[in-house]
Short mmCIF file of C-alpha atoms in Angstrom, two decimals:
data_model
loop_
_atom_site.label_atom_id
_atom_site.label_comp_id
_atom_site.label_asym_id
_atom_site.label_seq_id
_atom_site.Cartn_x
_atom_site.Cartn_y
_atom_site.Cartn_z
CA UNK Q 1 -98.09 -66.20 27.03
CA UNK Q 2 -96.83 -66.71 23.51
CA UNK Q 3 -94.38 -69.59 23.14
CA UNK Q 4 -90.84 -68.77 22.08
CA UNK Q 5 -90.29 -69.76 18.47
CA UNK Q 6 -86.98 -71.36 17.55
CA UNK Q 7 -85.39 -72.80 14.46
CA UNK Q 8 -82.64 -75.33 13.92
CA UNK Q 9 -79.87 -74.60 11.44
CA UNK Q 10 -79.43 -77.41 8.95
CA UNK Q 11 -75.65 -77.02 8.53
CA UNK Q 12 -74.53 -77.14 12.16
CA UNK Q 13 -77.62 -78.20 14.14
CA UNK Q 14 -77.69 -75.23 16.51
CA UNK Q 15 -81.14 -74.21 17.78
CA UNK Q 16 -81.65 -70.44 17.89
CA UNK Q 17 -84.60 -68.18 18.67
CA UNK Q 18 -86.30 -66.93 15.51
CA UNK Q 19 -86.26 -63.32 16.70
CA UNK Q 20 -82.56 -63.55 17.50
CA UNK Q 21 -81.77 -65.22 14.18
CA UNK Q 22 -83.77 -62.63 12.21
CA UNK Q 23 -81.78 -59.85 13.86
CA UNK Q 24 -78.52 -61.69 13.15
CA UNK Q 25 -79.36 -62.18 9.47
CA UNK Q 26 -80.28 -58.51 9.15
CA UNK Q 27 -76.92 -57.62 10.68
CA UNK Q 28 -75.09 -59.97 8.29
CA UNK Q 29 -76.74 -58.37 5.25
CA UNK Q 30 -74.13 -55.65 5.06
CA UNK Q 31 -72.11 -54.57 2.05
CA UNK Q 32 -69.62 -57.43 2.43
CA UNK Q 33 -70.00 -60.37 0.07
CA UNK Q 34 -69.83 -63.35 2.39
CA UNK Q 35 -71.71 -66.46 3.39
CA UNK Q 36 -74.23 -66.14 6.18
CA UNK Q 37 -72.83 -67.89 9.25
CA UNK Q 38 -74.21 -69.40 12.42
CA UNK Q 39 -73.97 -66.87 15.27
CA UNK Q 40 -72.91 -69.68 17.61
CA UNK Q 41 -70.15 -71.48 15.70
CA UNK Q 42 -69.62 -69.48 12.47
CA UNK Q 43 -70.49 -72.47 10.29
CA UNK Q 44 -71.62 -71.22 6.85
CA UNK Q 45 -75.38 -71.40 6.33
CA UNK Q 46 -76.03 -73.02 2.97
CA UNK Q 47 -79.63 -74.17 3.45
CA UNK Q 48 -82.64 -72.77 5.29
CA UNK Q 49 -86.35 -72.75 4.57
CA UNK Q 50 -86.84 -69.43 6.33
CA UNK Q 51 -83.89 -67.64 4.73
CA UNK Q 52 -83.83 -69.56 1.45
CA UNK Q 53 -83.93 -66.60 -0.93
CA UNK Q 54 -81.40 -64.65 1.11
CA UNK Q 55 -78.99 -67.57 0.97
CA UNK Q 56 -79.54 -68.01 -2.76
CA UNK Q 57 -78.82 -64.33 -3.30
CA UNK Q 58 -75.65 -64.56 -1.20
CA UNK Q 59 -74.46 -67.63 -3.10
CA UNK Q 60 -75.11 -65.81 -6.37
CA UNK Q 61 -73.00 -62.88 -5.17
CA UNK Q 62 -70.21 -65.27 -4.24
CA UNK Q 63 -70.36 -66.82 -7.70
CA UNK Q 64 -70.05 -63.29 -9.11
CA UNK Q 65 -66.95 -62.81 -6.97
CA UNK Q 66 -65.46 -66.04 -8.32
CA UNK Q 67 -66.19 -64.90 -11.87
CA UNK Q 68 -64.51 -61.55 -11.14
CA UNK Q 69 -61.46 -63.34 -9.72
CA UNK Q 70 -61.20 -65.46 -12.87
CA UNK Q 71 -61.47 -62.31 -14.96
CA UNK Q 72 -58.63 -60.70 -13.00
CA UNK Q 73 -56.54 -63.87 -13.28
CA UNK Q 74 -57.01 -63.99 -17.06
CA UNK Q 75 -56.02 -60.32 -17.37
CA UNK Q 76 -52.87 -60.91 -15.32
CA UNK Q 77 -52.07 -64.06 -17.30
CA UNK Q 78 -52.30 -62.20 -20.61
CA UNK Q 79 -50.04 -59.43 -19.30
CA UNK Q 80 -47.52 -61.99 -18.05
CA UNK Q 81 -47.44 -63.82 -21.38
CA UNK Q 82 -46.84 -60.59 -23.32
CA UNK Q 83 -43.94 -59.64 -21.05
CA UNK Q 84 -42.45 -63.13 -21.24
CA UNK Q 85 -42.61 -62.97 -25.03
CA UNK Q 86 -40.59 -59.75 -24.96
CA UNK Q 87 -38.07 -61.14 -22.48
CA UNK Q 88 -37.55 -64.27 -24.54
CA UNK Q 89 -36.79 -62.05 -27.51
CA UNK Q 90 -34.17 -60.42 -25.29
CA UNK Q 91 -32.81 -63.91 -24.40
CA UNK Q 92 -33.83 -63.53 -20.77
CA UNK Q 93 -34.45 -66.91 -19.15
CA UNK Q 94 -37.67 -66.67 -17.15
CA UNK Q 95 -37.02 -70.12 -15.68
CA UNK Q 96 -34.36 -68.65 -13.41
CA UNK Q 97 -37.19 -67.10 -11.38
CA UNK Q 98 -37.86 -69.35 -8.38
CA UNK Q 99 -41.65 -69.33 -8.58
CA UNK Q 100 -43.88 -72.41 -8.22
CA UNK Q 101 -43.78 -74.58 -11.34
CA UNK Q 102 -47.55 -74.35 -11.70
CA UNK Q 103 -47.19 -70.58 -11.98
CA UNK Q 104 -44.32 -70.66 -14.48
CA UNK Q 105 -46.32 -73.15 -16.52
CA UNK Q 106 -48.64 -70.28 -17.45
CA UNK Q 107 -45.87 -68.70 -19.53
CA UNK Q 108 -45.18 -71.82 -21.58
CA UNK Q 109 -46.00 -71.74 -25.32
CA UNK Q 110 -48.73 -74.34 -24.82
CA UNK Q 111 -51.51 -72.49 -23.07
CA UNK Q 112 -52.17 -73.59 -19.49
CA UNK Q 113 -55.70 -73.15 -18.20
CA UNK Q 114 -55.58 -70.62 -15.38
CA UNK Q 115 -58.79 -72.12 -14.00
CA UNK Q 116 -56.72 -75.10 -12.85
CA UNK Q 117 -54.62 -72.90 -10.59
CA UNK Q 118 -55.17 -72.83 -6.85
CA UNK Q 119 -55.69 -69.63 -4.88
CA UNK Q 120 -52.08 -69.96 -3.67
CA UNK Q 121 -50.81 -70.14 -7.27
CA UNK Q 122 -52.92 -67.19 -8.40
CA UNK Q 123 -51.37 -65.14 -5.60
CA UNK Q 124 -47.91 -65.91 -7.02
CA UNK Q 125 -49.17 -65.15 -10.53
CA UNK Q 126 -49.92 -61.57 -9.45
CA UNK Q 127 -46.45 -61.38 -7.87
CA UNK Q 128 -44.87 -62.72 -11.06
CA UNK Q 129 -46.51 -59.93 -13.04
CA UNK Q 130 -45.01 -57.34 -10.68
CA UNK Q 131 -41.55 -58.88 -11.08
CA UNK Q 132 -41.77 -59.04 -14.86
CA UNK Q 133 -42.85 -55.39 -15.10
CA UNK Q 134 -39.58 -54.38 -13.44
CA UNK Q 135 -37.43 -56.92 -15.29
CA UNK Q 136 -38.82 -55.81 -18.65
CA UNK Q 137 -38.03 -52.18 -17.81
CA UNK Q 138 -34.51 -53.21 -16.79
CA UNK Q 139 -34.04 -55.04 -20.09
CA UNK Q 140 -35.30 -52.03 -22.05
CA UNK Q 141 -32.82 -49.87 -20.17
CA UNK Q 142 -29.97 -52.24 -20.91
CA UNK Q 143 -30.89 -52.14 -24.60
CA UNK Q 144 -30.50 -48.35 -24.59
CA UNK Q 145 -27.21 -48.66 -22.70
CA UNK Q 146 -25.99 -51.16 -25.29
CA UNK Q 147 -26.66 -48.58 -28.01
CA UNK Q 148 -24.73 -45.99 -26.04
CA UNK Q 149 -21.88 -48.44 -25.51
CA UNK Q 150 -21.49 -48.96 -29.28
CA UNK Q 151 -20.87 -45.25 -29.82
CA UNK Q 152 -17.42 -44.17 -31.00
CA UNK Q 153 -14.89 -44.19 -28.12
CA UNK Q 154 -14.03 -40.54 -28.70
CA UNK Q 155 -17.65 -39.53 -28.15
CA UNK Q 156 -17.85 -41.52 -24.93
CA UNK Q 157 -14.54 -40.12 -23.75
CA UNK Q 158 -15.72 -36.57 -24.32
CA UNK Q 159 -18.77 -37.25 -22.16
CA UNK Q 160 -16.99 -39.53 -19.68
CA UNK Q 161 -19.91 -41.95 -19.71
CA UNK Q 162 -18.08 -45.28 -19.32
CA UNK Q 163 -18.17 -45.07 -15.54
CA UNK Q 164 -21.86 -44.17 -15.61
CA UNK Q 165 -22.58 -47.12 -17.91
CA UNK Q 166 -20.82 -49.45 -15.51
CA UNK Q 167 -22.68 -48.14 -12.46
CA UNK Q 168 -26.11 -48.35 -14.09
CA UNK Q 169 -25.45 -51.79 -15.61
CA UNK Q 170 -24.36 -53.22 -12.25
CA UNK Q 171 -27.40 -51.70 -10.54
CA UNK Q 172 -29.74 -53.25 -13.11
CA UNK Q 173 -28.13 -56.66 -12.71
CA UNK Q 174 -28.60 -56.37 -8.94
CA UNK Q 175 -32.27 -55.53 -9.48
CA UNK Q 176 -32.82 -58.57 -11.69
CA UNK Q 177 -30.98 -60.84 -9.26
CA UNK Q 178 -33.11 -59.52 -6.39
CA UNK Q 179 -36.27 -60.31 -8.37
CA UNK Q 180 -35.33 -63.94 -8.95
CA UNK Q 181 -36.88 -64.67 -5.55
CA UNK Q 182 -40.60 -63.89 -5.03
CA UNK Q 183 -40.98 -60.55 -3.27
CA UNK Q 184 -44.43 -59.95 -1.80
CA UNK Q 185 -43.98 -56.44 -0.39
CA UNK Q 186 -45.79 -54.26 -2.92
CA UNK Q 187 -44.36 -51.00 -1.64
CA UNK Q 188 -40.78 -52.24 -2.02
CA UNK Q 189 -41.52 -53.58 -5.52
CA UNK Q 190 -43.01 -50.22 -6.48
CA UNK Q 191 -39.94 -48.42 -5.14
CA UNK Q 192 -37.64 -50.76 -7.08
CA UNK Q 193 -39.66 -50.01 -10.22
CA UNK Q 194 -39.35 -46.26 -9.60
CA UNK Q 195 -35.58 -46.57 -9.27
CA UNK Q 196 -35.38 -48.71 -12.41
CA UNK Q 197 -37.45 -46.09 -14.22
CA UNK Q 198 -34.86 -43.48 -13.26
CA UNK Q 199 -32.10 -45.64 -14.74
CA UNK Q 200 -34.22 -45.95 -17.89
CA UNK Q 201 -34.54 -42.17 -18.21
CA UNK Q 202 -30.84 -41.63 -17.38
CA UNK Q 203 -29.94 -44.01 -20.20
CA UNK Q 204 -31.99 -41.93 -22.63
CA UNK Q 205 -30.23 -38.77 -21.46
CA UNK Q 206 -26.93 -40.47 -22.27
CA UNK Q 207 -28.30 -41.50 -25.65
CA UNK Q 208 -29.28 -37.90 -26.43
CA UNK Q 209 -25.89 -36.66 -25.22
CA UNK Q 210 -24.10 -39.08 -27.55
CA UNK Q 211 -26.27 -37.93 -30.46
CA UNK Q 212 -25.49 -34.29 -29.69
CA UNK Q 213 -21.76 -35.05 -29.59
CA UNK Q 214 -21.95 -36.82 -32.95
CA UNK Q 215 -23.65 -33.79 -34.49
CA UNK Q 216 -21.42 -31.37 -32.60
CA UNK Q 217 -24.57 -29.59 -31.51
CA UNK Q 218 -24.49 -28.17 -27.98
CA UNK Q 219 -27.59 -28.51 -25.85
CA UNK Q 220 -29.34 -25.46 -24.51
CA UNK Q 221 -28.98 -27.14 -21.10
CA UNK Q 222 -26.56 -29.67 -19.65
CA UNK Q 223 -28.00 -30.91 -16.41
CA UNK Q 224 -27.19 -34.58 -16.35
CA UNK Q 225 -23.44 -34.68 -16.38
CA UNK Q 226 -23.08 -31.73 -14.04
CA UNK Q 227 -25.54 -33.23 -11.60
CA UNK Q 228 -28.81 -31.92 -10.31
CA UNK Q 229 -30.71 -32.96 -7.19
CA UNK Q 230 -33.99 -32.54 -9.06
CA UNK Q 231 -33.00 -35.51 -11.22
CA UNK Q 232 -34.30 -37.68 -8.38
CA UNK Q 233 -37.79 -36.62 -9.41
CA UNK Q 234 -39.18 -38.82 -12.17
CA UNK Q 235 -41.52 -36.21 -13.60
CA UNK Q 236 -38.74 -33.63 -13.83
CA UNK Q 237 -36.34 -36.14 -15.35
CA UNK Q 238 -38.93 -37.22 -17.91
CA UNK Q 239 -39.38 -33.62 -19.03
CA UNK Q 240 -35.61 -33.18 -19.34
CA UNK Q 241 -35.31 -36.34 -21.46
CA UNK Q 242 -37.98 -35.23 -23.92
CA UNK Q 243 -36.56 -31.71 -24.01
CA UNK Q 244 -33.16 -33.08 -25.03
CA UNK Q 245 -34.71 -35.47 -27.54
CA UNK Q 246 -36.70 -32.61 -29.06
CA UNK Q 247 -33.50 -30.63 -29.62
CA UNK Q 248 -32.00 -33.65 -31.40
CA UNK Q 249 -35.19 -34.32 -33.41
CA UNK Q 250 -35.50 -37.73 -31.77
CA UNK Q 251 -38.90 -39.35 -31.11
CA UNK Q 252 -40.33 -38.35 -27.75
CA UNK Q 253 -40.73 -40.97 -25.07
CA UNK Q 254 -44.40 -41.64 -24.32
CA UNK Q 255 -45.70 -40.23 -21.06
CA UNK Q 256 -46.02 -43.05 -18.57
CA UNK Q 257 -48.17 -43.03 -15.47
CA UNK Q 258 -46.91 -44.67 -12.30
CA UNK Q 259 -47.49 -48.42 -12.42
CA UNK Q 260 -49.90 -50.13 -10.05
CA UNK Q 261 -48.55 -53.09 -8.09
CA UNK Q 262 -51.31 -55.28 -6.72
CA UNK Q 263 -51.60 -58.60 -4.95
CA UNK Q 264 -54.33 -61.16 -5.49
CA UNK Q 265 -57.35 -59.85 -3.53
CA UNK Q 266 -58.30 -63.35 -2.34
CA UNK Q 267 -61.57 -64.34 -0.74
CA UNK Q 268 -61.04 -63.10 2.80
CA UNK Q 269 -63.94 -61.61 4.74
CA UNK Q 270 -64.23 -57.88 4.29
CA UNK Q 271 -62.38 -57.77 0.95
CA UNK Q 272 -65.29 -58.10 -1.46
CA UNK Q 273 -68.14 -55.61 -1.29
CA UNK Q 274 -71.59 -55.32 -2.82
CA UNK Q 275 -72.75 -51.92 -4.03
CA UNK Q 276 -76.36 -50.72 -3.99
CA UNK Q 277 -76.78 -51.94 -7.56
CA UNK Q 278 -75.58 -55.48 -6.68
CA UNK Q 279 -72.19 -55.15 -8.40
CA UNK Q 280 -69.27 -56.86 -6.67
CA UNK Q 281 -65.96 -55.05 -6.20
CA UNK Q 282 -62.95 -55.50 -3.95
CA UNK Q 283 -61.19 -53.24 -1.52
CA UNK Q 284 -57.59 -53.37 -0.41
CA UNK Q 285 -54.16 -51.86 -0.92
CA UNK Q 286 -51.96 -51.39 -3.96
CA UNK Q 287 -48.61 -49.65 -4.34
CA UNK Q 288 -48.15 -46.81 -6.81
CA UNK Q 289 -45.18 -44.50 -7.14
CA UNK Q 290 -43.54 -46.15 -4.14
CA UNK Q 291 -46.51 -45.39 -1.87
CA UNK Q 292 -49.38 -47.47 -0.48
CA UNK Q 293 -52.75 -46.58 -2.02
CA UNK Q 294 -56.12 -47.79 -0.73
CA UNK Q 295 -58.49 -48.90 -3.49
CA UNK Q 296 -62.22 -49.49 -3.33
CA UNK Q 297 -62.87 -46.80 -0.73
CA UNK Q 298 -64.70 -44.74 -3.37
CA UNK Q 299 -67.17 -47.56 -3.93
CA UNK Q 300 -68.05 -49.51 -7.04
CA UNK Q 301 -65.95 -48.42 -10.04
CA UNK Q 302 -68.62 -49.70 -12.41
CA UNK Q 303 -71.26 -47.40 -10.95
CA UNK Q 304 -68.78 -44.53 -10.90
CA UNK Q 305 -68.03 -45.09 -14.59
CA UNK Q 306 -71.74 -45.15 -15.41
CA UNK Q 307 -72.30 -41.91 -13.54
CA UNK Q 308 -69.42 -40.23 -15.36
CA UNK Q 309 -70.89 -41.43 -18.67
CA UNK Q 310 -74.29 -40.04 -17.73
CA UNK Q 311 -76.04 -43.42 -17.71
CA UNK Q 312 -78.12 -44.88 -14.93
CA UNK Q 313 -78.05 -48.45 -13.77
CA UNK Q 314 -81.52 -48.93 -15.17
CA UNK Q 315 -80.18 -48.19 -18.62
CA UNK Q 316 -77.47 -50.77 -18.20
CA UNK Q 317 -79.32 -53.69 -16.64
CA UNK Q 318 -82.24 -54.62 -14.43
CA UNK Q 319 -81.25 -54.82 -10.80
CA UNK Q 320 -83.42 -56.17 -8.00
CA UNK Q 321 -82.52 -54.50 -4.73
CA UNK Q 322 -84.66 -54.76 -1.60
CA UNK Q 323 -84.30 -52.24 1.21
CA UNK Q 324 -86.24 -52.91 4.40
CA UNK Q 325 -86.29 -50.00 6.79
CA UNK Q 326 -89.22 -51.40 8.78
CA UNK Q 327 -88.30 -54.28 11.10
CA UNK Q 328 -91.76 -55.90 10.89
CA UNK Q 329 -91.57 -55.92 7.11
CA UNK Q 330 -88.11 -57.49 7.33
CA UNK Q 331 -89.41 -60.28 9.57
CA UNK Q 332 -92.32 -60.90 7.22
CA UNK Q 333 -89.79 -61.07 4.38
CA UNK Q 334 -87.85 -63.75 6.29
CA UNK Q 335 -90.98 -65.66 7.30
CA UNK Q 336 -92.16 -65.90 3.70
CA UNK Q 337 -88.81 -67.21 2.49
CA UNK Q 338 -87.85 -63.96 0.80
CA UNK Q 339 -91.12 -63.07 -0.92
CA UNK Q 340 -92.19 -59.42 -1.05
CA UNK Q 341 -94.90 -58.43 1.38
CA UNK Q 342 -98.37 -57.60 -0.07
CA UNK Q 343 -97.92 -53.92 0.81
CA UNK Q 344 -94.54 -53.88 -0.94
CA UNK Q 345 -95.94 -55.65 -4.01
CA UNK Q 346 -98.73 -53.07 -4.18
CA UNK Q 347 -96.21 -50.25 -3.88
CA UNK Q 348 -94.01 -51.83 -6.58
CA UNK Q 349 -97.00 -52.02 -8.93
CA UNK Q 350 -97.77 -48.35 -8.31
CA UNK Q 351 -94.15 -47.49 -9.12
#
């Protein structure tokens, strides 16, 4: 009778049957980017003679995830700094936002290295970006309202816009006050942005109305002041604004897609995935247009982009991907520390 072969895990000391451990490692080699863990105590496996190459590959994937996180953090930091620059020009004091000091330090003139930030701080950095997107839009709206306010009193009286100016201004101030505290609910932030966008478009309708009154040129339509339930729809309202601006020979507002509001993806299990070409990508939820949207369900965006461009992965980079459909070949792979079997090497040479 053949003796049962066992191995001892270096990291936690548990002794496990080789056959059982091989099956466990095969199970763990899914699409999730995560450390292999002991099936007994979930201690991460960082060293093993038998699974050495598998562990090295996993650690490399994790390093790729860390690099991707840094890339995302740098992108968010650059966006935050651009918005802060605009808000400072508008004399908006960003320091009134009650975010961690280490997060607000990112927006200081002297560059702060985002690599020094903890995972907790990076989470708030993503939230800060969401807040500033809305605050910047509110400030842009107030700038348009200020232009409307400076119009001749007779023009404003004809249009009866003073009350509207007051209502919108108070609403925008309430929005900015609400955003002084960190708000982590993406869906609510997206809905607040949608409402602020409506105020922005309303303000441009008022601006066009004032211009028409100055020129004594009647519009072909007058939907805003008489009211219209469709004005609740952003797409419809955007078309109305540009239609009115076209009649007044004013520059058209650029078409704007719904903004994405995203939290820091983090390093939790199940978030980061590995595609067939060994690219790392994350899955999770964002908010867009006031609704929750799942991202990552379509797979790796990099591969999708390459397919749409008509390029294969082989044209982009060399990727080493092993697929073991035969269980005996898998066990031989483990037993040799991750080396290809002779039959596989022969097949690779033929290919």
